[in-house]
Amino acid sequence: MTKVLLATDKPFASVAVQGIQKICDEAGFELVKLESYTKKEELLQAVSHVDAIIIRSDIIDNEVIEAAKDLKIVVRAGAGYDNVDLAAASARNVCVMNTPGQNSNAVAELGMGMMVYLNRNGFNGTSGSELRGKTLGLHAYGNIGKIMGTIAKGFGMEVRAHDPFVERARIENDGVLCDDTVTALYSSCQYVAVNLPATEKTKGSINYELLSKMPSGATLVNTARKEIIDEAGLLKMFEARKDFRYITDVAPGCKDELQEKYSGRFFATPKKMGAQTSEANINAGLAAARQIVGFIKNGDSTFKVN
Ligand code: 3PG
């Protein structure tokens, strides 16, 4: 019998787990659950003799793939798959997929929510500021950027975007102004929301040189990955620009220092929360389970990333 492992150190809402269970039951697959685990050893043990794994940000490295002797497919229930060693998976002929777009709305809503939270001083009763009339720059115009743009326009913000992989017409058709360079985007926006994947090219690419181009009231919003920010540059920007603020769903290594020195200008969620809604869990979790059934039963490799 085909065995599917649900390995999530940050568990899905139970309604999503029930949906995954139903899909597996209907397919005649056995679902094994490893939720809220804390040690890699638990994962290494759980992966032996499973054919498929559903994960979130859980690390699937060479050691895990080696330990999973029967593994055929890993589906990252979410967008970013930088937590999976694609080369190791390919070497073992293991298919890796993601579920693009399934949790984007949740991430976009959190990004906007964090902007309001920071502008209202953590809802502490003091006078804050509004988003209306300000400019939001979308650094990448994928599923999350597009939704953030729609919400931001509802707030009365001017929205701009830079994304070399998206046709200018597609951006402009959404009523979003298009900047040809990343420098132009940062130079024209008080708020910049980063929605980049973590790749060798993007890691450390948000640096002091770029941030320092932002106009007065500069606020960086990161719901993507901590690695894309150059932390030395971030610290330098905090030091150099008293107006600079940073809100993030992916806490940087220098979180404690920022919290201590720049309280009120820095906010990080205690645990990555972007995709943590029951709707996103259902969308991404069920899509992952369906993709596994499609792959095992019919060889459907849509959304394969390796
Ligand atoms: C993603 O890449 O889909 C998001 O970062 C969500 O990650 P999570 O499933 O670990 O919350």
Short mmCIF file of C-alpha atoms and ligand atoms in Angstrom, two decimals:
data_model
loop_
_atom_site.label_atom_id
_atom_site.label_comp_id
_atom_site.label_asym_id
_atom_site.label_seq_id
_atom_site.Cartn_x
_atom_site.Cartn_y
_atom_site.Cartn_z
CA MET A 1 0.00 0.00 0.00
CA THR A 2 1.27 3.47 -0.90
CA LYS A 3 2.36 5.31 2.24
CA VAL A 4 2.14 9.10 2.47
CA LEU A 5 3.90 10.93 5.31
CA LEU A 6 2.61 14.31 6.47
CA ALA A 7 5.70 15.85 8.10
CA THR A 8 4.98 19.30 9.47
CA ASP A 9 6.90 20.76 12.40
CA LYS A 10 4.39 23.64 12.18
CA PRO A 11 1.12 21.72 11.91
CA PHE A 12 -1.76 22.47 9.56
CA ALA A 13 -5.20 23.31 10.95
CA SER A 14 -6.96 20.04 11.82
CA VAL A 15 -9.60 20.63 9.13
CA ALA A 16 -6.81 20.53 6.51
CA VAL A 17 -5.37 17.32 7.99
CA GLN A 18 -8.84 15.74 7.83
CA GLY A 19 -9.06 16.73 4.15
CA ILE A 20 -5.65 15.19 3.42
CA GLN A 21 -6.74 12.03 5.23
CA LYS A 22 -9.91 11.83 3.11
CA ILE A 23 -7.98 12.17 -0.16
CA CYS A 24 -5.56 9.44 0.92
CA ASP A 25 -8.40 7.16 2.07
CA GLU A 26 -10.22 7.58 -1.25
CA ALA A 27 -7.04 6.78 -3.16
CA GLY A 28 -6.40 3.69 -1.03
CA PHE A 29 -3.20 5.24 0.40
CA GLU A 30 -2.10 5.08 4.03
CA LEU A 31 -1.48 8.46 5.70
CA VAL A 32 1.19 8.60 8.41
CA LYS A 33 1.39 11.80 10.48
CA LEU A 34 4.44 13.41 12.02
CA GLU A 35 3.21 16.77 13.28
CA SER A 36 4.89 19.22 15.67
CA TYR A 37 8.08 17.19 15.71
CA THR A 38 11.15 18.83 17.21
CA LYS A 39 14.10 16.60 16.29
CA LYS A 40 15.51 15.66 12.91
CA GLU A 41 15.86 12.07 14.17
CA GLU A 42 12.06 11.84 14.33
CA LEU A 43 11.85 12.86 10.68
CA LEU A 44 14.64 10.47 9.67
CA GLN A 45 12.79 7.62 11.33
CA ALA A 46 9.41 8.55 9.90
CA VAL A 47 10.59 8.76 6.28
CA SER A 48 11.81 5.17 6.05
CA HIS A 49 9.35 3.10 3.97
CA VAL A 50 7.17 5.99 2.80
CA ASP A 51 6.48 6.60 -0.90
CA ALA A 52 5.50 10.25 -0.61
CA ILE A 53 6.01 13.15 1.80
CA ILE A 54 4.00 16.33 2.30
CA ILE A 55 6.01 19.08 3.97
CA ARG A 56 5.90 22.81 4.70
CA SER A 57 9.19 24.57 5.57
CA ASP A 58 10.54 21.25 6.88
CA ILE A 59 14.11 20.58 5.77
CA ILE A 60 14.49 17.76 3.27
CA ASP A 61 18.23 17.43 2.84
CA ASN A 62 20.41 14.67 1.43
CA GLU A 63 20.36 12.77 4.74
CA VAL A 64 16.56 12.69 4.79
CA ILE A 65 16.41 11.60 1.15
CA GLU A 66 19.00 8.88 1.84
CA ALA A 67 16.92 7.64 4.77
CA ALA A 68 13.76 7.52 2.66
CA LYS A 69 14.55 4.40 0.66
CA ASP A 70 11.12 4.05 -0.99
CA LEU A 71 10.58 7.75 -1.63
CA LYS A 72 9.14 8.76 -5.01
CA ILE A 73 7.75 12.23 -4.44
CA VAL A 74 7.99 15.18 -2.03
CA VAL A 75 5.38 17.91 -2.22
CA ARG A 76 6.10 21.20 -0.50
CA ALA A 77 2.61 22.40 0.48
CA GLY A 78 3.42 26.01 -0.27
CA ALA A 79 5.41 28.15 -2.65
CA GLY A 80 9.11 28.28 -1.68
CA TYR A 81 11.07 25.04 -1.98
CA ASP A 82 14.49 26.30 -0.85
CA ASN A 83 14.15 23.85 2.07
CA VAL A 84 14.48 20.85 -0.27
CA ASP A 85 17.81 19.64 -1.66
CA LEU A 86 16.71 19.39 -5.28
CA ALA A 87 20.01 17.94 -6.50
CA ALA A 88 19.88 15.15 -3.93
CA ALA A 89 16.25 14.43 -4.85
CA SER A 90 17.02 14.36 -8.58
CA ALA A 91 19.99 12.07 -8.01
CA ARG A 92 17.60 9.57 -6.41
CA ASN A 93 14.94 10.18 -9.08
CA VAL A 94 12.60 11.67 -6.48
CA CYS A 95 10.08 14.13 -7.88
CA VAL A 96 9.76 17.44 -5.98
CA MET A 97 6.69 19.66 -6.40
CA ASN A 98 5.28 22.78 -4.81
CA THR A 99 1.70 24.05 -4.75
CA PRO A 100 2.06 27.56 -6.20
CA GLY A 101 -0.56 30.17 -5.36
CA GLN A 102 -2.38 28.08 -2.76
CA ASN A 103 -1.34 30.10 0.28
CA SER A 104 -0.69 33.47 -1.41
CA ASN A 105 -3.78 35.24 -0.12
CA ALA A 106 -2.89 34.40 3.49
CA VAL A 107 0.65 35.75 3.03
CA ALA A 108 -0.57 38.91 1.30
CA GLU A 109 -3.12 39.59 4.07
CA LEU A 110 -0.43 39.16 6.72
CA GLY A 111 1.88 41.59 4.91
CA MET A 112 -0.82 44.26 4.85
CA GLY A 113 -1.80 43.46 8.44
CA MET A 114 1.77 43.91 9.67
CA MET A 115 1.92 47.29 7.94
CA VAL A 116 -1.19 48.43 9.81
CA TYR A 117 0.14 46.95 13.06
CA LEU A 118 3.42 48.84 12.80
CA ASN A 119 1.72 52.08 11.73
CA ARG A 120 -0.55 51.87 14.78
CA ASN A 121 2.34 51.26 17.15
CA GLY A 122 1.32 47.71 17.96
CA PHE A 123 -2.18 48.93 18.93
CA ASN A 124 -0.77 50.43 22.11
CA GLY A 125 -3.18 53.36 22.24
CA THR A 126 -0.79 56.03 20.93
CA SER A 127 -1.31 58.02 17.74
CA GLY A 128 -0.07 56.27 14.62
CA SER A 129 -0.18 56.82 10.86
CA GLU A 130 -2.22 55.70 7.85
CA LEU A 131 -1.45 53.83 4.65
CA ARG A 132 -3.75 55.90 2.44
CA GLY A 133 -1.85 58.13 0.05
CA LYS A 134 1.45 56.29 0.56
CA THR A 135 3.25 54.32 -2.15
CA LEU A 136 3.74 50.56 -1.95
CA GLY A 137 6.42 48.92 -4.08
CA LEU A 138 6.03 45.25 -4.87
CA HIS A 139 9.44 43.65 -5.27
CA ALA A 140 8.29 40.75 -7.46
CA TYR A 141 4.83 40.54 -8.94
CA GLY A 142 3.90 36.89 -8.48
CA ASN A 143 0.79 35.54 -6.77
CA ILE A 144 1.48 37.32 -3.46
CA GLY A 145 2.54 40.62 -5.02
CA LYS A 146 -0.56 40.74 -7.20
CA ILE A 147 -2.91 40.16 -4.25
CA MET A 148 -1.05 42.67 -2.05
CA GLY A 149 -1.41 45.21 -4.85
CA THR A 150 -5.18 44.71 -4.99
CA ILE A 151 -5.55 45.04 -1.21
CA ALA A 152 -3.22 48.07 -1.07
CA LYS A 153 -5.28 49.89 -3.69
CA GLY A 154 -8.30 49.27 -1.47
CA PHE A 155 -6.38 51.08 1.27
CA GLY A 156 -5.90 54.02 -1.12
CA MET A 157 -2.19 53.40 -1.70
CA GLU A 158 -0.40 54.01 -4.98
CA VAL A 159 1.06 50.68 -6.09
CA ARG A 160 4.22 50.12 -8.15
CA ALA A 161 6.02 46.89 -9.02
CA HIS A 162 9.27 45.58 -10.41
CA ASP A 163 9.46 42.06 -11.82
CA PRO A 164 11.65 41.25 -14.83
CA PHE A 165 9.85 37.90 -15.22
CA VAL A 166 6.37 39.42 -15.67
CA GLU A 167 5.33 41.30 -18.80
CA ARG A 168 4.92 45.02 -18.26
CA ALA A 169 1.41 44.91 -19.77
CA ARG A 170 0.26 42.31 -17.23
CA ILE A 171 1.36 44.58 -14.38
CA GLU A 172 -0.08 47.75 -15.89
CA ASN A 173 -3.40 46.04 -16.72
CA ASP A 174 -3.85 45.62 -12.96
CA GLY A 175 -3.54 49.39 -12.48
CA VAL A 176 -0.03 48.98 -11.05
CA LEU A 177 2.82 51.25 -12.19
CA CYS A 178 5.81 49.33 -13.51
CA ASP A 179 9.43 50.20 -12.64
CA ASP A 180 12.08 48.85 -15.00
CA THR A 181 14.78 48.60 -12.37
CA VAL A 182 14.84 47.55 -8.76
CA THR A 183 16.60 50.81 -7.90
CA ALA A 184 13.77 52.82 -9.48
CA LEU A 185 11.25 50.87 -7.38
CA TYR A 186 13.04 51.45 -4.08
CA SER A 187 13.66 55.12 -4.96
CA SER A 188 9.96 55.80 -5.47
CA CYS A 189 8.29 53.85 -2.65
CA GLN A 190 7.94 54.55 1.08
CA TYR A 191 6.83 50.93 1.57
CA VAL A 192 8.47 48.02 -0.22
CA ALA A 193 7.09 44.49 0.13
CA VAL A 194 9.62 41.82 -0.80
CA ASN A 195 8.15 38.68 -2.33
CA LEU A 196 11.28 37.09 -3.79
CA PRO A 197 12.23 33.42 -3.56
CA ALA A 198 15.56 32.62 -1.87
CA THR A 199 18.00 31.70 -4.66
CA GLU A 200 21.75 32.09 -5.07
CA LYS A 201 20.99 35.30 -6.99
CA THR A 202 18.55 36.85 -4.51
CA LYS A 203 20.34 35.95 -1.25
CA GLY A 204 21.73 39.12 0.34
CA SER A 205 20.45 41.19 -2.58
CA ILE A 206 18.45 43.64 -0.42
CA ASN A 207 21.45 45.60 0.80
CA TYR A 208 22.25 49.03 2.20
CA GLU A 209 22.88 50.50 -1.23
CA LEU A 210 19.35 49.61 -2.32
CA LEU A 211 17.58 50.40 0.97
CA SER A 212 19.26 53.80 1.23
CA LYS A 213 17.50 54.85 -2.00
CA MET A 214 14.12 54.72 -0.24
CA PRO A 215 12.43 58.06 0.44
CA SER A 216 11.60 59.38 3.89
CA GLY A 217 9.30 57.05 5.84
CA ALA A 218 11.06 54.00 4.40
CA THR A 219 9.45 50.75 5.51
CA LEU A 220 10.55 47.32 4.35
CA VAL A 221 8.04 44.45 4.57
CA ASN A 222 9.40 40.90 4.28
CA THR A 223 7.05 37.93 4.09
CA ALA A 224 9.52 35.96 1.96
CA ARG A 225 12.83 34.63 3.33
CA LYS A 226 15.35 36.10 5.78
CA GLU A 227 18.29 35.14 3.55
CA ILE A 228 17.42 37.69 0.86
CA ILE A 229 18.23 40.55 3.24
CA ASP A 230 21.86 41.52 3.77
CA GLU A 231 21.82 41.80 7.56
CA ALA A 232 24.90 44.02 7.82
CA GLY A 233 23.21 46.41 5.39
CA LEU A 234 19.97 46.22 7.36
CA LEU A 235 21.75 47.19 10.58
CA LYS A 236 23.55 50.01 8.78
CA MET A 237 20.24 51.30 7.42
CA PHE A 238 18.65 51.31 10.91
CA GLU A 239 21.65 53.21 12.21
CA ALA A 240 21.85 55.72 9.34
CA ARG A 241 18.15 56.40 8.83
CA LYS A 242 16.06 57.22 11.88
CA ASP A 243 12.91 56.97 9.74
CA PHE A 244 13.62 53.40 8.57
CA ARG A 245 11.36 50.59 9.76
CA TYR A 246 11.41 46.86 9.10
CA ILE A 247 8.53 44.42 9.52
CA THR A 248 9.09 40.78 8.84
CA ASP A 249 7.49 37.37 9.05
CA VAL A 250 10.94 35.77 8.84
CA ALA A 251 13.03 36.93 11.78
CA PRO A 252 16.63 37.87 10.94
CA GLY A 253 19.66 36.50 12.80
CA CYS A 254 20.11 39.97 14.33
CA LYS A 255 16.53 40.01 15.69
CA ASP A 256 17.51 40.49 19.35
CA GLU A 257 19.75 43.44 18.54
CA LEU A 258 17.05 45.09 16.42
CA GLN A 259 14.41 44.52 19.09
CA GLU A 260 16.63 46.02 21.77
CA LYS A 261 17.90 49.03 19.83
CA TYR A 262 15.03 49.87 17.51
CA SER A 263 11.83 48.93 19.29
CA GLY A 264 8.89 50.62 17.55
CA ARG A 265 10.75 50.56 14.23
CA PHE A 266 11.11 46.79 14.01
CA PHE A 267 8.60 43.96 14.28
CA ALA A 268 9.09 40.25 13.65
CA THR A 269 6.45 37.56 14.10
CA PRO A 270 7.61 34.98 16.67
CA LYS A 271 7.09 32.17 14.15
CA LYS A 272 6.50 32.38 10.38
CA MET A 273 2.78 33.10 10.22
CA GLY A 274 2.15 34.09 6.58
CA ALA A 275 0.58 30.84 5.44
CA GLN A 276 -0.85 29.98 8.85
CA THR A 277 -4.58 30.22 8.16
CA SER A 278 -7.03 27.36 7.94
CA GLU A 279 -7.92 28.46 4.39
CA ALA A 280 -4.28 28.39 3.25
CA ASN A 281 -3.69 25.09 5.06
CA ILE A 282 -6.69 23.57 3.29
CA ASN A 283 -5.72 24.98 -0.11
CA ALA A 284 -2.05 23.96 0.05
CA GLY A 285 -2.48 20.71 2.02
CA LEU A 286 -5.25 19.31 -0.15
CA ALA A 287 -3.47 20.38 -3.34
CA ALA A 288 -0.36 18.54 -2.13
CA ALA A 289 -2.34 15.36 -1.39
CA ARG A 290 -4.10 15.52 -4.78
CA GLN A 291 -0.78 16.08 -6.58
CA ILE A 292 0.63 12.96 -4.88
CA VAL A 293 -2.37 10.88 -5.94
CA GLY A 294 -2.09 12.21 -9.52
CA PHE A 295 1.62 11.46 -9.65
CA ILE A 296 1.48 7.96 -8.13
CA LYS A 297 -1.64 6.85 -10.02
CA ASN A 298 -1.23 8.65 -13.38
CA GLY A 299 2.36 9.92 -13.50
CA ASP A 300 1.10 13.53 -13.55
CA SER A 301 4.15 15.71 -12.85
CA THR A 302 2.52 19.15 -13.11
CA PHE A 303 4.27 21.49 -10.64
CA LYS A 304 7.48 19.43 -10.64
CA VAL A 305 10.37 21.77 -9.77
CA ASN A 306 13.41 19.49 -10.23
C1 3PG B 1 5.76 29.33 1.41
O1 3PG B 1 6.86 29.32 0.85
O2 3PG B 1 4.77 28.76 0.93
C2 3PG B 1 5.57 30.13 2.68
O3 3PG B 1 6.77 30.67 3.10
C3 3PG B 1 4.86 29.39 3.78
O4 3PG B 1 5.70 28.55 4.53
P1 3PG B 1 5.11 27.62 5.69
O5 3PG B 1 4.28 26.56 5.04
O6 3PG B 1 6.30 27.07 6.38
O7 3PG B 1 4.27 28.46 6.59
#
